[in-house]
Each structure stands twice: as C-alpha cells, then as structure tokens.
Short mmCIF file of C-alpha atoms and ligand atoms in Angstrom, two decimals:
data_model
loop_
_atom_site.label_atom_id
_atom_site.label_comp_id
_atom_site.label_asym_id
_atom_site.label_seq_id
_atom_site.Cartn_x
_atom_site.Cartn_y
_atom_site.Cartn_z
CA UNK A 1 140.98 236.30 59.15
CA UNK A 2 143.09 235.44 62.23
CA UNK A 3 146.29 236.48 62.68
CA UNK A 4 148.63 235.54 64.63
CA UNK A 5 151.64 238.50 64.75
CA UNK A 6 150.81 240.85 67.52
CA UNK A 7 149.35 244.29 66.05
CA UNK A 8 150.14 245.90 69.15
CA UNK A 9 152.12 245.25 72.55
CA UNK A 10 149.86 245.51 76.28
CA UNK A 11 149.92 248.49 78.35
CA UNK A 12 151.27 247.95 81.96
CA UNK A 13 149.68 250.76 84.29
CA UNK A 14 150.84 251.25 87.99
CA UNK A 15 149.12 252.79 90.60
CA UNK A 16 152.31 253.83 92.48
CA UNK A 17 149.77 255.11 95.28
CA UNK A 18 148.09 251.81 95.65
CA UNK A 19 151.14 249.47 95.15
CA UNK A 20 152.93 248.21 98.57
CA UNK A 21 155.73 246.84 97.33
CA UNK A 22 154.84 242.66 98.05
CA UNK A 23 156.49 241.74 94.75
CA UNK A 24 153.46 239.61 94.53
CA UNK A 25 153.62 239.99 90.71
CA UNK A 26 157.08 240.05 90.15
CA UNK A 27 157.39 236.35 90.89
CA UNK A 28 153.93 235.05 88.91
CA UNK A 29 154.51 236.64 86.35
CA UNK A 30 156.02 233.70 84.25
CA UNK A 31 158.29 235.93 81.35
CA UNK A 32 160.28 238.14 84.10
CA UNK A 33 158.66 241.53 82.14
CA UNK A 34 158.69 243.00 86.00
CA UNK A 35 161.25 243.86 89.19
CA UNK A 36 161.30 245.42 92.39
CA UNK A 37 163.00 249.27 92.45
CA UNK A 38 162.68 251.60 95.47
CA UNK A 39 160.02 249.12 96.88
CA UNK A 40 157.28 249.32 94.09
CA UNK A 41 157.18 247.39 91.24
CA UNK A 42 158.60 248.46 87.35
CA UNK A 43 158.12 247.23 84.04
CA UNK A 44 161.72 245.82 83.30
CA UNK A 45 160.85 244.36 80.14
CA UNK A 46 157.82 245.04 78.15
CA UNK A 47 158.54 243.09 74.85
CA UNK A 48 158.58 239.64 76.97
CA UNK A 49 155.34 240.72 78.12
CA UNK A 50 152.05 238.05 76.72
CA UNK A 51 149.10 239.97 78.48
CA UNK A 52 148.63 236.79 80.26
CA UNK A 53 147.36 239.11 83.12
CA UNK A 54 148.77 237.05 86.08
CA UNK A 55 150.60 239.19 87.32
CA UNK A 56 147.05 241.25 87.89
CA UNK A 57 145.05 238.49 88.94
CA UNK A 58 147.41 238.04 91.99
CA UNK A 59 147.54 241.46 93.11
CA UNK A 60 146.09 242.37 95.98
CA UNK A 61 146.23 245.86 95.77
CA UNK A 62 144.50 246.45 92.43
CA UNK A 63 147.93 248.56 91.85
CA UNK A 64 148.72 246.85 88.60
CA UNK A 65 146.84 246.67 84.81
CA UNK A 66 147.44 245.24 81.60
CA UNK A 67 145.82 246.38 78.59
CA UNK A 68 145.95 244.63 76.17
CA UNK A 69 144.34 245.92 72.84
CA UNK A 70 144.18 242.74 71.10
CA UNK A 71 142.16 240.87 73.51
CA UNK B 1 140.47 242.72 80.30
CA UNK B 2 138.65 243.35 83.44
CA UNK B 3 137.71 246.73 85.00
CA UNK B 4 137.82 246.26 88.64
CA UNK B 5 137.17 249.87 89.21
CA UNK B 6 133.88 249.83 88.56
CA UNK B 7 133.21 248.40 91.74
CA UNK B 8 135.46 250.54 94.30
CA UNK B 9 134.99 253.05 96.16
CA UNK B 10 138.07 254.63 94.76
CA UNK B 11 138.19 257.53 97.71
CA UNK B 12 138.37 254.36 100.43
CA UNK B 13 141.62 252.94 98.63
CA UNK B 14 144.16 252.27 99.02
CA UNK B 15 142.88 249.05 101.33
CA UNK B 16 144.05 249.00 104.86
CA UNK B 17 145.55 245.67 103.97
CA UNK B 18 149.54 244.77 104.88
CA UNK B 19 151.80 244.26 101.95
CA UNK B 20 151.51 240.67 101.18
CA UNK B 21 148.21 239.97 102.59
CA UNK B 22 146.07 237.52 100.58
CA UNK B 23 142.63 239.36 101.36
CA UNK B 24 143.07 241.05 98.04
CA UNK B 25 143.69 238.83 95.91
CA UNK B 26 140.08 237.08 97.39
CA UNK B 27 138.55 239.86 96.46
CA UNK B 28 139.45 240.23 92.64
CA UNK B 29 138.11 236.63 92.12
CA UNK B 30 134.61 237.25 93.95
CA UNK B 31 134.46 240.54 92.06
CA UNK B 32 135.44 238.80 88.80
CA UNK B 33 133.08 235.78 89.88
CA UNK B 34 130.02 238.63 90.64
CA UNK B 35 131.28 240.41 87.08
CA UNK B 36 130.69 237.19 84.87
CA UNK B 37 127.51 236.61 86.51
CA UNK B 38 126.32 239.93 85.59
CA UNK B 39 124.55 240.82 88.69
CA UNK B 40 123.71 244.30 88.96
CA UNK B 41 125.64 246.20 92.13
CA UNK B 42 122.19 246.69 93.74
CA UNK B 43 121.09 243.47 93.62
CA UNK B 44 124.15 242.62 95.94
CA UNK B 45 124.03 243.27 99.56
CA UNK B 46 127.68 242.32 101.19
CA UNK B 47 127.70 241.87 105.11
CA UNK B 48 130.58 241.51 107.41
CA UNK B 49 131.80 240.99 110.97
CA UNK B 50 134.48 242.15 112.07
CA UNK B 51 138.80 241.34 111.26
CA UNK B 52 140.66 242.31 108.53
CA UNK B 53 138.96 240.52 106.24
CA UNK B 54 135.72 242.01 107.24
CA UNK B 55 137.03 245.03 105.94
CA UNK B 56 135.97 244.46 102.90
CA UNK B 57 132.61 245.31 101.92
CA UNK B 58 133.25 249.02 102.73
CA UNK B 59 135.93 249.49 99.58
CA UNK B 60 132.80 248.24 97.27
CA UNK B 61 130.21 249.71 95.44
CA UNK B 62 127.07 247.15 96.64
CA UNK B 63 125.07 247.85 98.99
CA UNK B 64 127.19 247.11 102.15
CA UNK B 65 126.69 246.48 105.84
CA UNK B 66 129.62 246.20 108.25
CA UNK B 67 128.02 244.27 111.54
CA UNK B 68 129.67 243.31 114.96
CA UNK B 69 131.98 240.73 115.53
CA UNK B 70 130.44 237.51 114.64
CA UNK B 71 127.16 238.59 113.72
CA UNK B 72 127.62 239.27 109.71
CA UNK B 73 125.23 235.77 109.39
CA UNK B 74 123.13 236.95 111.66
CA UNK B 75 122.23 240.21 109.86
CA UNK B 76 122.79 238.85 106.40
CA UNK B 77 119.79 235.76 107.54
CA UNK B 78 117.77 239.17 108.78
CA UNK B 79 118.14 240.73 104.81
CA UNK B 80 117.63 237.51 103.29
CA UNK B 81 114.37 236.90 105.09
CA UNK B 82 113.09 240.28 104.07
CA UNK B 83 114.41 240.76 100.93
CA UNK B 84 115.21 237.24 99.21
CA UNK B 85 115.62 239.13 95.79
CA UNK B 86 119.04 240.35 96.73
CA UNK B 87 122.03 237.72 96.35
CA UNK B 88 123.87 238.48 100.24
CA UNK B 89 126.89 237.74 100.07
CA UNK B 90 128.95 237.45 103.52
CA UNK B 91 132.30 238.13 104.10
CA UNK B 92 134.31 236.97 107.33
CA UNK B 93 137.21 235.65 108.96
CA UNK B 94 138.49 232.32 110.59
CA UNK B 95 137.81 233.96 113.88
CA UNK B 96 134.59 235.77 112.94
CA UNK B 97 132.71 232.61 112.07
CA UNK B 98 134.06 229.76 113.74
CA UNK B 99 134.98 231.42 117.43
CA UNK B 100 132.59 233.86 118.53
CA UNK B 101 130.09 233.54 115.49
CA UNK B 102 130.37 229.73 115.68
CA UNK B 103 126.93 229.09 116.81
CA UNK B 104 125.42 231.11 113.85
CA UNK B 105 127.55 229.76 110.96
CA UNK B 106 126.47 226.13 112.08
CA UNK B 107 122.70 226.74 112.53
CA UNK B 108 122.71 228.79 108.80
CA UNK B 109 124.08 225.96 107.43
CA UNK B 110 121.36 223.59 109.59
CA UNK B 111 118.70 226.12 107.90
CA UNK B 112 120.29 225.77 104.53
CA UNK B 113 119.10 229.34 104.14
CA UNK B 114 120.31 231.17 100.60
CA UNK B 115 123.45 232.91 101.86
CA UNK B 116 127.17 232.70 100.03
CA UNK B 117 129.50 232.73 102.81
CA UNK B 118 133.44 233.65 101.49
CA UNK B 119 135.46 232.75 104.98
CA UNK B 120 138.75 234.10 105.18
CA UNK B 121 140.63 231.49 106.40
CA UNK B 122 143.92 233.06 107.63
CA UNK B 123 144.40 230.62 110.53
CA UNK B 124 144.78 233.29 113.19
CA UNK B 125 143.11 236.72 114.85
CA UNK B 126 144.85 239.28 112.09
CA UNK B 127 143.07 242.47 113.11
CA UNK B 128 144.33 241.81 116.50
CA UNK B 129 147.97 241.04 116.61
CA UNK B 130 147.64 237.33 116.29
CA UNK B 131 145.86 235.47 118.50
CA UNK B 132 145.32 231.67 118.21
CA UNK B 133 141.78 230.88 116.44
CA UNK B 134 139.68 228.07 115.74
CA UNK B 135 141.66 227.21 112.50
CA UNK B 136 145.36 227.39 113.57
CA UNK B 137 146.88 224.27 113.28
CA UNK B 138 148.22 222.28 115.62
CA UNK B 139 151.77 223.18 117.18
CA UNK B 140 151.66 226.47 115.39
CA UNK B 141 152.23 229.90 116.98
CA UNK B 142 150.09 232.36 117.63
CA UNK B 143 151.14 235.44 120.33
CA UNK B 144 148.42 233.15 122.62
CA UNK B 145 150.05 230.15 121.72
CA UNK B 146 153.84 230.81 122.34
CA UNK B 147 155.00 227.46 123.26
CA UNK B 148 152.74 226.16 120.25
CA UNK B 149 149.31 225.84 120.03
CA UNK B 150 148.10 222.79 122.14
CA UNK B 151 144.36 222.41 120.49
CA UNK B 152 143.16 220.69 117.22
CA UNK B 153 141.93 223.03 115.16
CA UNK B 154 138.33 222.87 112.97
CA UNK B 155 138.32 222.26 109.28
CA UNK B 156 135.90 224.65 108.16
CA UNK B 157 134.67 222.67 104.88
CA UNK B 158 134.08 219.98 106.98
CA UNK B 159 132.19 221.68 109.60
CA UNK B 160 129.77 222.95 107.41
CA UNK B 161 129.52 220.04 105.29
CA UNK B 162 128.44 218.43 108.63
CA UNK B 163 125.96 221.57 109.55
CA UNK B 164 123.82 221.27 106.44
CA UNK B 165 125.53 223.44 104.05
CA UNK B 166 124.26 222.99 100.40
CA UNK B 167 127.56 223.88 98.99
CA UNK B 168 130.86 224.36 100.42
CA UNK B 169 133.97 224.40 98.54
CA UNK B 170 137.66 225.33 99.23
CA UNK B 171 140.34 227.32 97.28
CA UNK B 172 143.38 229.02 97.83
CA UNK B 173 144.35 233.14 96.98
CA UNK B 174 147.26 231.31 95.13
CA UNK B 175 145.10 229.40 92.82
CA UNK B 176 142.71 232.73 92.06
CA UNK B 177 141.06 231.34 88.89
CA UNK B 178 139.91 228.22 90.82
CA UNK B 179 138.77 230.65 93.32
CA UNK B 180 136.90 232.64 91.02
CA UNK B 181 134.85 229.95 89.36
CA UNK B 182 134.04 228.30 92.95
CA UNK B 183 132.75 231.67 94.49
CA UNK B 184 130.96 231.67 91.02
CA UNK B 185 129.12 228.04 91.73
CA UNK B 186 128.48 229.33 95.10
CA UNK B 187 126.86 232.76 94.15
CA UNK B 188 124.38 230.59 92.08
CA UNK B 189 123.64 227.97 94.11
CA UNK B 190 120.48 228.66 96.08
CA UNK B 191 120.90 227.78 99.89
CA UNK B 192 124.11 227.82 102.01
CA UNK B 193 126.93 228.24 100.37
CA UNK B 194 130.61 228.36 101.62
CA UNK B 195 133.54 228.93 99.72
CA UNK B 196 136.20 228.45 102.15
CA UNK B 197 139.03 230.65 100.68
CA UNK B 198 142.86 230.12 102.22
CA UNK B 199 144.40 233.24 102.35
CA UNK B 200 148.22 234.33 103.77
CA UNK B 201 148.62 236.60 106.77
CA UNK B 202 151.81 237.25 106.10
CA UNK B 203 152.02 240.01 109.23
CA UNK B 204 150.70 238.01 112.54
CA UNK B 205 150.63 234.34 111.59
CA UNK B 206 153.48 234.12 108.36
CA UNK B 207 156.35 235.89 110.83
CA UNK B 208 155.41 234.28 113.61
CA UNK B 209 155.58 230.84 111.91
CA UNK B 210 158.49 231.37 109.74
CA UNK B 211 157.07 231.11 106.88
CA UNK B 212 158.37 233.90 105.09
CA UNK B 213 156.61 237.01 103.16
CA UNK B 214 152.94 237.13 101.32
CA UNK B 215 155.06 235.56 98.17
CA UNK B 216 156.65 232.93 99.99
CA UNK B 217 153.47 231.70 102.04
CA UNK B 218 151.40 231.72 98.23
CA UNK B 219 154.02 229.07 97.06
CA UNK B 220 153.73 227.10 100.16
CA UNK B 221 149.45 227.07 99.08
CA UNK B 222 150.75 226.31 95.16
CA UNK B 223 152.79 223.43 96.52
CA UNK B 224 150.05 221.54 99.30
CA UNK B 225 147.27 221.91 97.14
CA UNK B 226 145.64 218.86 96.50
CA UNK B 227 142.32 218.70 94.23
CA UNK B 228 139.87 217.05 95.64
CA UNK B 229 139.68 213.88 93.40
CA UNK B 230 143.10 212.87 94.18
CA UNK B 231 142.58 213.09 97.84
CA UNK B 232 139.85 211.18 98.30
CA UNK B 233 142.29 208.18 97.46
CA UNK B 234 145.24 209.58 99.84
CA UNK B 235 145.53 208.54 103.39
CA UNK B 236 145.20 210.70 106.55
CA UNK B 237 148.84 210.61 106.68
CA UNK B 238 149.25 211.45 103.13
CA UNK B 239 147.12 214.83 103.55
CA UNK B 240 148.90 215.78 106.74
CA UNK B 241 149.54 220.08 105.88
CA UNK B 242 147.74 219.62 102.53
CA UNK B 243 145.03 222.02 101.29
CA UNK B 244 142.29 219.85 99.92
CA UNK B 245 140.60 222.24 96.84
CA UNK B 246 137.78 222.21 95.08
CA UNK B 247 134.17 221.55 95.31
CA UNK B 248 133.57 219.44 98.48
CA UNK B 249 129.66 219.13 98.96
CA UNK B 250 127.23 220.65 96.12
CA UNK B 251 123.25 218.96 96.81
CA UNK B 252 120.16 220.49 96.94
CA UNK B 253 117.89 220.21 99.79
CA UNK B 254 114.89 222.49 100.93
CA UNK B 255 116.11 226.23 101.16
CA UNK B 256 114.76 228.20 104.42
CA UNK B 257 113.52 231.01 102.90
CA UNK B 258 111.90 229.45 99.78
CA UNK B 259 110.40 227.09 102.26
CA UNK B 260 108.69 230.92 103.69
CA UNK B 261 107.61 231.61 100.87
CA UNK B 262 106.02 228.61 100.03
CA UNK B 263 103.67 229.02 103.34
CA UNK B 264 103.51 232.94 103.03
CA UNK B 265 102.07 231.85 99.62
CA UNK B 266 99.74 229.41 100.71
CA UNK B 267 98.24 231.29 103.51
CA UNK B 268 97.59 233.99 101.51
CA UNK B 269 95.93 231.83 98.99
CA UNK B 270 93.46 230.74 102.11
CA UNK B 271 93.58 234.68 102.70
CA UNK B 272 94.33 233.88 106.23
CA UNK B 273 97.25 236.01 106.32
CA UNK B 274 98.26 239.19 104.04
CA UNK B 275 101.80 239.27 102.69
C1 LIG C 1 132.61 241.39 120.61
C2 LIG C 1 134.02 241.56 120.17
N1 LIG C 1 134.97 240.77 120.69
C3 LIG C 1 136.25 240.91 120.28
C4 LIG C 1 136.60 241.85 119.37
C5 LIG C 1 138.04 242.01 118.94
N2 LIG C 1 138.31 241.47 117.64
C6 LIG C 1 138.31 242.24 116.54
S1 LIG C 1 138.69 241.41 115.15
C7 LIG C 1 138.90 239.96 116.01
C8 LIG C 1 139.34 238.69 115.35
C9 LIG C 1 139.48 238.76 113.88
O1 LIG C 1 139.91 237.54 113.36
P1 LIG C 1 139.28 236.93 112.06
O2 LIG C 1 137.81 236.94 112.13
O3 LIG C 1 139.91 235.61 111.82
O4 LIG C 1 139.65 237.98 110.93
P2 LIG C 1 141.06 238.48 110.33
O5 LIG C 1 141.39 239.76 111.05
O6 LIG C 1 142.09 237.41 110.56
O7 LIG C 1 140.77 238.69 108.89
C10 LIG C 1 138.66 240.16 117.37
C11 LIG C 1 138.77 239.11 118.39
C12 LIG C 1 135.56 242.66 118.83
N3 LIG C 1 135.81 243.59 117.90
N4 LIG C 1 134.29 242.50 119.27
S1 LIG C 2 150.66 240.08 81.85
FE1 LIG C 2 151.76 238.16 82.21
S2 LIG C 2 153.67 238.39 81.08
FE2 LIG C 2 152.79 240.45 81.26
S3 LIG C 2 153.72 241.30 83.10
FE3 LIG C 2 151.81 240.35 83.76
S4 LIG C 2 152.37 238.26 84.37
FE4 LIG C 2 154.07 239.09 83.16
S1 LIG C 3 151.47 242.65 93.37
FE1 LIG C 3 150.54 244.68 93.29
S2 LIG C 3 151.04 245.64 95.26
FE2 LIG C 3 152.40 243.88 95.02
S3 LIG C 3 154.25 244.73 94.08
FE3 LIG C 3 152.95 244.03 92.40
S4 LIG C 3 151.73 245.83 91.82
FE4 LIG C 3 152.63 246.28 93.82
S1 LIG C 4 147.31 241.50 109.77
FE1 LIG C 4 147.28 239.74 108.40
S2 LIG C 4 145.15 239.53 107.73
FE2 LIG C 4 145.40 241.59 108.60
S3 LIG C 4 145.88 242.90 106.84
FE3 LIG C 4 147.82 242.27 107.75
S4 LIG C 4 148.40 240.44 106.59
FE4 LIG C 4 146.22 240.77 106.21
#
C-alpha cells in the first residue's frame, strides 16, 4: 500500500574537505533547509528538507549528499 | 539516490576546480548520464586536451588519457579506430577544440566517426588567466581583450552542425537534468556526437565581465535559456545573449569506423587481407 506520511526524514552529509564554500546549493535548493557559516555550507533546517536532491545535482564539488531512505 | 563515488578516484579529490566553477556540475550529469546507461567503467575510455576542463578524466575511474593541447580528438579517433568496442568519450574546452584543435574537431565531425565530444564552453582560456578564445562574445573582456574583444566569436553547435556532426546538442550546468539526458542521447548515438555544455568561469571570465560569482553567472544561464523549439520562431534580434538548448542536429549518416569495418570485413571474406 502507498503511503504518503514520510517514515523517515533524508540524511544531509558534508564533505567539509571537499566543499569550497560557492553557496551553489544554498540558493537551488528551493525550501531554504541550507546557509552559509564560516564559508562552508550547514544544514539550517532539516524538517523543510523534500530529498528533492537539487541542491546535489548542482554541486560541483561532490561535497554534498542526501539520503533519503524512502526513495 | 546516486553514488557518485563509485567513479572517483577519491585520493585525486578534492578537484583543482575554483569555488563556483561550473566544470563540476558537467561532470555529475555525464557521470549520471554514463550511470543510467549502465556501461561498465572499462568499456569507457575518456580523453582530454588540455584547460581546466581537461582536467577531468584524471579524478575518474575509466580508463583515462590526458593528451596535449588540442589533440584529445586526435588520440580519442586513434582508440576508436583500434578499439571501436569502447564508447570514447572526449572531454575539452572552448579553447582546446575550437583554437588550436580547430582543425581536428571539424574534420571528426566531416568523418562522422563514433566519438561523444562534451565541450566545455566557458567562453575564455581558464587554465591560463583568461585569455580571449574562439567563443567569447563580442565586446566582452578577456585579459587579451581589455578594451573589449573586437572579433565575432564561433557558435560551436553550429560549427559542427556545419562539419558533419551526427548529433550535437547544447545545455547549460544550470539546467543539469537537461544536461544529463542530452550527454545520454549523445553517448548512444553512434557517430559524432557533441554536447556543447555552457559552463561559468566564475574566476577569469565572470570577474572580469562583472558578472558576479559561480551562483550569480548560473542564474544569468537559468534566465537566457531558450529551448530550441521556441527559437526557431524568434528573430536574430530576439536571440541576441540567449542560450539556445536542446537537441540541435540528431541524423544518421555513414559512421567512419563502421564504414572500416565494413571493408576490413569484406576483404577478409576475399581473404585478401587478414584482420
Ligand atoms: C601547445 C600548447 N599551447 C598552449 C598551451 C597553454 N594552454 C594551456 S590550457 C590553454 C587554454 C585552455 O582553455 P580551454 O581549452 O578553453 O579550457 P578551460 O581552461 O577554459 O577549461 C592554453 C592556451 C599549452 N598547454 N600547450
Ligand atoms: S534535497 Fe532539496 S530540499 Fe533538501 S536540502 Fe537539497 S535542495 Fe534543499
Ligand atoms: S554547492 Fe557544494 S561546494 Fe558549494 S557550498 Fe554547497 S556543498 Fe559546498
Ligand atoms: S579558472 Fe575558471 S574554468 Fe578554471 S577552474 Fe577556475 S572557474 Fe573553472
């Protein structure tokens, strides 16, 4: 059966090595779930987040990952 | 959920990239593109000249040759020739194939031989501070063009379109899923295939241009894009500084190394020649 409440939120993993700071995903991604702090990117707010992975698409750095367990 | 990882060579990262550079994000869609066509890494061989974008081949897990300045076609025609069971994939920059490799990206495309060509177009010389290429536009600056740059510039698509090229299509770093499925097409398509991908350089050509960081210079590509259906009914005018996506030019003609094989096949049927 489909369902259609969330069994569990996405992961956000950052490579703080690999990220540069371009704040690339910050302003794709479309629910604000992410900011700029000492010039690498944070998860500000996790419960807006919809694993629409956009933020990752547009990365160039490969420095940021959502999991998502549902998909 | 994708694993890019798979296919890095996770002791070369991070890449040598700038902060905002659009390279990157070009190279998530082909590996995305590669992923959903389920080719295996061996069966790839990925050549490239030399720029920033040429860079690329050496963070991934294929089988990987990085050439001289100009010459990835060259070299990838050599592979192809010899081993047409591996999809060779080239990788290179504005500069790379249309200045000093112009000769060979025209007369692969003449050949229509089996090749996917992704072409970084930046509009200027990154790896080199800058300097004006075949692609920057008009009245631009490049630190060879300070007063503006007094030349017309090639349009890529076009150019091959015009050389022969069986497919050639255009996308932007900005619109990556687009990208994806068009470096997808091209993979598949057998005989010369560009994808012509528009990527920022936020570093020599963005600062130099005022136009901003790699953020600001992917919503300039978000808001010039124009598909390709609705610019066929625009004017010149109209498309002045628009990015015309999508497929441009998909046909099938004969392919240059099938056509080989087709007389390596025959002759050896006459057993004239063994191959
Ligand atoms: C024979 C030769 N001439 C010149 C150079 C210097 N050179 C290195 S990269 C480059 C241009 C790179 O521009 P492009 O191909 O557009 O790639 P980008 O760096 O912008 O990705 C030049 C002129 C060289 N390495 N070899
Ligand atoms: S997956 Fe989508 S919603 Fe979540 S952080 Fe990335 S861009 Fe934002
Ligand atoms: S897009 Fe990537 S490199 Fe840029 S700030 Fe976000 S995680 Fe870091
Ligand atoms: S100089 Fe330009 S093309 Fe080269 S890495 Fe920096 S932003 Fe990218």
């Amino acid at each position: 059966m489909k369902t259609t409440s969330k069994v569990k939120k996405p992961r956000i993993e950052i490579n703080k090595e690999w990220c540069k700071g371009c704040a690339i995903c910050v302003e794709f991604c479309p629910q604000s779930v992410l900011e700029m702090r000492d010039g690498i990117v944070h998860v500000r707010d996790l419960d807006a987040c919809t694993a629409c992975q956009l933020c990752e698409i547009r990365c160039p750095d490969f420095a940021i990952h959502v999991i998502d367990e549902d998909k | 959920m994708f694993d890019y990882e798979q296919y890095l060579r996770k002791s070369k990262m991070p890449l040598i990239w700038c902060a905002g550079c659009g390279d990157g994000i070009v190279m998530k869609a082909m590996l995305r593109a590669i992923h959903k066509l389920q080719i295996a890494k061996d069966d790839i061989c990925m050549v490239s000249g030399i720029g920033c974008s040429s860079r690329l081949p050496g963070y991934l897990d294929f089988n990987t040759l990085h050439t001289t300045h100009g010459r990835a076609i060259t070299f990838a025609t050599g592979i192809k020739m010899v081993k047409p069971e591996l999809h060779v994939i080239v990788i290179t920059g504005d500069g790379d194939a249309t200045a000093i490799g112009g000769n060979h990206f025209i007369h692969a495309a003449r050949r229509n031989i089996d090749l996917t060509v992704i072409l970084f177009n930046n509009h200027i010389y990154g790896m080199t501070g800058g300097q004006v290429s075949p692609t920057t536009p008009f009245t631009k600056h490049a630190s060879t063009a300070p007063y503006g740059n007094i030349e017309n510039p090639f349009d890529i698509s076009g150019l091959a379109a015009a050389a022969g090229a069986s497919f050639v299509a255009r996308a932007t770093a900005y619109n990556a899923i687009q990208l994806e499925k068009l470096i997808q097409k091209a993979i598949e398509k057998k005989g010369f295939s560009v994808v012509e991908a528009m990527t920022p350089c936020p570093t020599t050509y963005g600062r130099r241009n005022r136009e901003g960081t790699g953020v600001d210079m992917l919503l300039y590509q978000k808001d010039n894009s124009v598909p390709v259906a609705k610019a066929n009914k625009m004017d010149a005018e109209e498309l002045q500084g628009k990015i015309v996506t999508g497929v441009l030019v998909d046909r099938e003609k004969a392919e240059c190394r099938q056509e080989y094989q087709n007389l390596l096949d025959h002759f050896s049927k006459e057993g004239e020649v063994d191959s």
